[in-house]
């Protein structure tokens, strides 16, 4: 993958155990314009997330949260900032990149499986002020599985009706 990226800019999100993130980051270190982020969306707390990021090794450039999630923007930002504070306390570093998946957090909803009323969130909110970045990391319309508003879908399927429902304002 590193050879294929060459010197192109890339953002690589690694899901899995911290050692996998560290191994991926180390392998991609030769691609000078690649940032490797470790997904901690499923961490039980900001402290656990920060510990996972710290354990992933020195080549990891940051972390992602809310991947495939529905946390409203204000909650996702607060969580990301809490992880950054906890990580700074553990590792003493404050220059990690924090990215929030904002593809499905445009409106507070109940439930986590294709919930009714979900909307797309902000697209590419990038800043240089240290605030968490917001990007669509999950393609709007990807199903969580046979639940909610897409009961006959499988997890990972693209469902046009889900995409259309997310896009409604």
mmCIF file of C-alpha atoms in Angstrom, residues 22-139:
data_model
loop_
_atom_site.group_PDB
_atom_site.id
_atom_site.type_symbol
_atom_site.label_atom_id
_atom_site.label_comp_id
_atom_site.label_asym_id
_atom_site.label_seq_id
_atom_site.Cartn_x
_atom_site.Cartn_y
_atom_site.Cartn_z
ATOM 1 C CA UNK A 22 1.152 0.533 14.932
ATOM 2 C CA UNK A 23 2.218 -2.035 12.325
ATOM 3 C CA UNK A 24 0.220 -0.264 9.598
ATOM 4 C CA UNK A 25 1.609 3.121 10.594
ATOM 5 C CA UNK A 26 5.144 1.780 10.615
ATOM 6 C CA UNK A 27 4.689 0.215 7.156
ATOM 7 C CA UNK A 28 3.248 3.471 5.798
ATOM 8 C CA UNK A 29 5.932 5.678 7.372
ATOM 9 C CA UNK A 30 7.826 5.629 4.075
ATOM 10 C CA UNK A 31 4.910 7.377 2.359
ATOM 11 C CA UNK A 32 5.841 10.884 3.460
ATOM 12 C CA UNK A 33 2.445 12.487 2.923
ATOM 13 C CA UNK A 34 0.380 9.750 4.595
ATOM 14 C CA UNK A 35 -1.297 10.183 7.974
ATOM 15 C CA UNK A 36 -2.311 7.025 9.812
ATOM 16 C CA UNK A 37 -5.166 7.382 12.275
ATOM 17 C CA UNK A 38 -6.268 4.726 14.751
ATOM 18 C CA UNK A 39 -10.030 4.321 15.107
ATOM 19 C CA UNK A 40 -11.110 4.354 18.758
ATOM 20 C CA UNK A 41 -14.844 4.727 18.117
ATOM 21 C CA UNK A 42 -15.647 1.636 20.168
ATOM 22 C CA UNK A 43 -13.560 2.574 23.231
ATOM 23 C CA UNK A 44 -15.447 2.450 26.531
ATOM 24 C CA UNK A 45 -14.168 5.859 27.671
ATOM 25 C CA UNK A 46 -11.844 8.684 26.589
ATOM 26 C CA UNK A 47 -9.187 7.286 28.935
ATOM 27 C CA UNK A 48 -9.363 3.826 27.334
ATOM 28 C CA UNK A 49 -9.227 5.423 23.874
ATOM 29 C CA UNK A 50 -6.165 7.465 24.856
ATOM 30 C CA UNK A 51 -4.455 4.342 26.205
ATOM 31 C CA UNK A 52 -5.117 2.526 22.920
ATOM 32 C CA UNK A 53 -3.701 5.412 20.898
ATOM 33 C CA UNK A 54 -0.626 5.595 23.133
ATOM 34 C CA UNK A 55 -0.082 1.837 22.817
ATOM 35 C CA UNK A 56 -0.293 1.954 19.018
ATOM 36 C CA UNK A 57 3.208 3.334 18.692
ATOM 37 C CA UNK A 58 5.069 6.423 17.545
ATOM 38 C CA UNK A 59 4.158 6.212 13.840
ATOM 39 C CA UNK A 60 0.414 6.711 14.419
ATOM 40 C CA UNK A 61 -0.513 10.326 13.670
ATOM 41 C CA UNK A 62 -3.817 10.505 15.509
ATOM 42 C CA UNK A 63 -7.209 8.948 16.029
ATOM 43 C CA UNK A 64 -10.772 8.849 14.725
ATOM 44 C CA UNK A 65 -14.049 8.753 16.620
ATOM 45 C CA UNK A 66 -17.715 8.233 15.775
ATOM 46 C CA UNK A 67 -16.864 6.077 12.734
ATOM 47 C CA UNK A 68 -20.195 4.716 11.576
ATOM 48 C CA UNK A 69 -21.814 6.424 14.562
ATOM 49 C CA UNK A 70 -24.605 8.885 15.123
ATOM 50 C CA UNK A 71 -23.247 11.018 17.988
ATOM 51 C CA UNK A 72 -24.375 14.631 17.490
ATOM 52 C CA UNK A 73 -21.619 17.071 16.542
ATOM 53 C CA UNK A 74 -21.348 18.673 19.986
ATOM 54 C CA UNK A 75 -21.073 15.256 21.686
ATOM 55 C CA UNK A 76 -18.552 13.978 19.126
ATOM 56 C CA UNK A 77 -16.406 17.104 19.555
ATOM 57 C CA UNK A 78 -16.539 16.852 23.356
ATOM 58 C CA UNK A 79 -15.539 13.165 23.196
ATOM 59 C CA UNK A 80 -12.680 13.875 20.807
ATOM 60 C CA UNK A 81 -11.381 16.688 23.010
ATOM 61 C CA UNK A 82 -11.599 14.460 26.112
ATOM 62 C CA UNK A 83 -9.538 11.792 24.326
ATOM 63 C CA UNK A 84 -6.968 14.423 23.308
ATOM 64 C CA UNK A 85 -6.693 15.652 26.916
ATOM 65 C CA UNK A 86 -6.336 12.109 28.245
ATOM 66 C CA UNK A 87 -3.730 11.309 25.599
ATOM 67 C CA UNK A 88 -1.750 14.463 26.431
ATOM 68 C CA UNK A 89 -1.773 13.406 30.102
ATOM 69 C CA UNK A 90 -0.483 9.920 29.204
ATOM 70 C CA UNK A 91 2.012 10.733 26.460
ATOM 71 C CA UNK A 92 2.660 14.444 26.843
ATOM 72 C CA UNK A 93 1.867 14.992 23.158
ATOM 73 C CA UNK A 94 -0.667 17.506 21.938
ATOM 74 C CA UNK A 95 -0.024 17.391 18.205
ATOM 75 C CA UNK A 96 -2.080 14.339 17.275
ATOM 76 C CA UNK A 97 -4.705 14.696 14.557
ATOM 77 C CA UNK A 98 -8.257 14.083 15.783
ATOM 78 C CA UNK A 99 -10.910 13.301 13.163
ATOM 79 C CA UNK A 100 -14.632 12.848 13.771
ATOM 80 C CA UNK A 101 -16.742 10.858 11.312
ATOM 81 C CA UNK A 102 -19.499 13.380 10.654
ATOM 82 C CA UNK A 103 -21.261 11.457 7.883
ATOM 83 C CA UNK A 104 -24.316 10.587 9.998
ATOM 84 C CA UNK A 105 -24.327 13.028 12.918
ATOM 85 C CA UNK A 106 -26.346 15.925 11.514
ATOM 86 C CA UNK A 107 -29.334 15.399 13.808
ATOM 87 C CA UNK A 108 -29.646 13.746 17.233
ATOM 88 C CA UNK A 109 -31.364 10.348 16.962
ATOM 89 C CA UNK A 110 -32.291 7.464 19.219
ATOM 90 C CA UNK A 111 -30.704 4.124 18.471
ATOM 91 C CA UNK A 112 -27.628 3.031 16.629
ATOM 92 C CA UNK A 113 -28.939 0.770 13.867
ATOM 93 C CA UNK A 114 -30.156 2.695 10.809
ATOM 94 C CA UNK A 115 -32.263 4.963 13.053
ATOM 95 C CA UNK A 116 -35.133 6.962 11.632
ATOM 96 C CA UNK A 117 -34.496 10.675 11.397
ATOM 97 C CA UNK A 118 -30.697 10.490 11.017
ATOM 98 C CA UNK A 119 -29.161 13.182 8.792
ATOM 99 C CA UNK A 120 -25.780 13.775 7.216
ATOM 100 C CA UNK A 121 -23.435 15.986 9.193
ATOM 101 C CA UNK A 122 -20.848 18.578 8.298
ATOM 102 C CA UNK A 123 -18.617 17.716 5.382
ATOM 103 C CA UNK A 124 -14.904 18.483 5.544
ATOM 104 C CA UNK A 125 -14.738 20.892 8.462
ATOM 105 C CA UNK A 126 -10.978 21.315 8.601
ATOM 106 C CA UNK A 127 -9.167 23.804 10.768
ATOM 107 C CA UNK A 128 -5.665 24.636 11.909
ATOM 108 C CA UNK A 129 -6.662 25.690 15.425
ATOM 109 C CA UNK A 130 -6.268 22.252 17.010
ATOM 110 C CA UNK A 131 -9.998 21.530 16.914
ATOM 111 C CA UNK A 132 -11.074 18.047 15.843
ATOM 112 C CA UNK A 133 -11.410 17.748 12.079
ATOM 113 C CA UNK A 134 -14.726 16.542 10.669
ATOM 114 C CA UNK A 135 -14.834 14.291 7.616
ATOM 115 C CA UNK A 136 -17.235 11.797 6.144
ATOM 116 C CA UNK A 137 -15.455 8.523 6.829
ATOM 117 C CA UNK A 138 -18.547 6.355 6.391
ATOM 118 C CA UNK A 139 -20.318 6.565 3.047
#
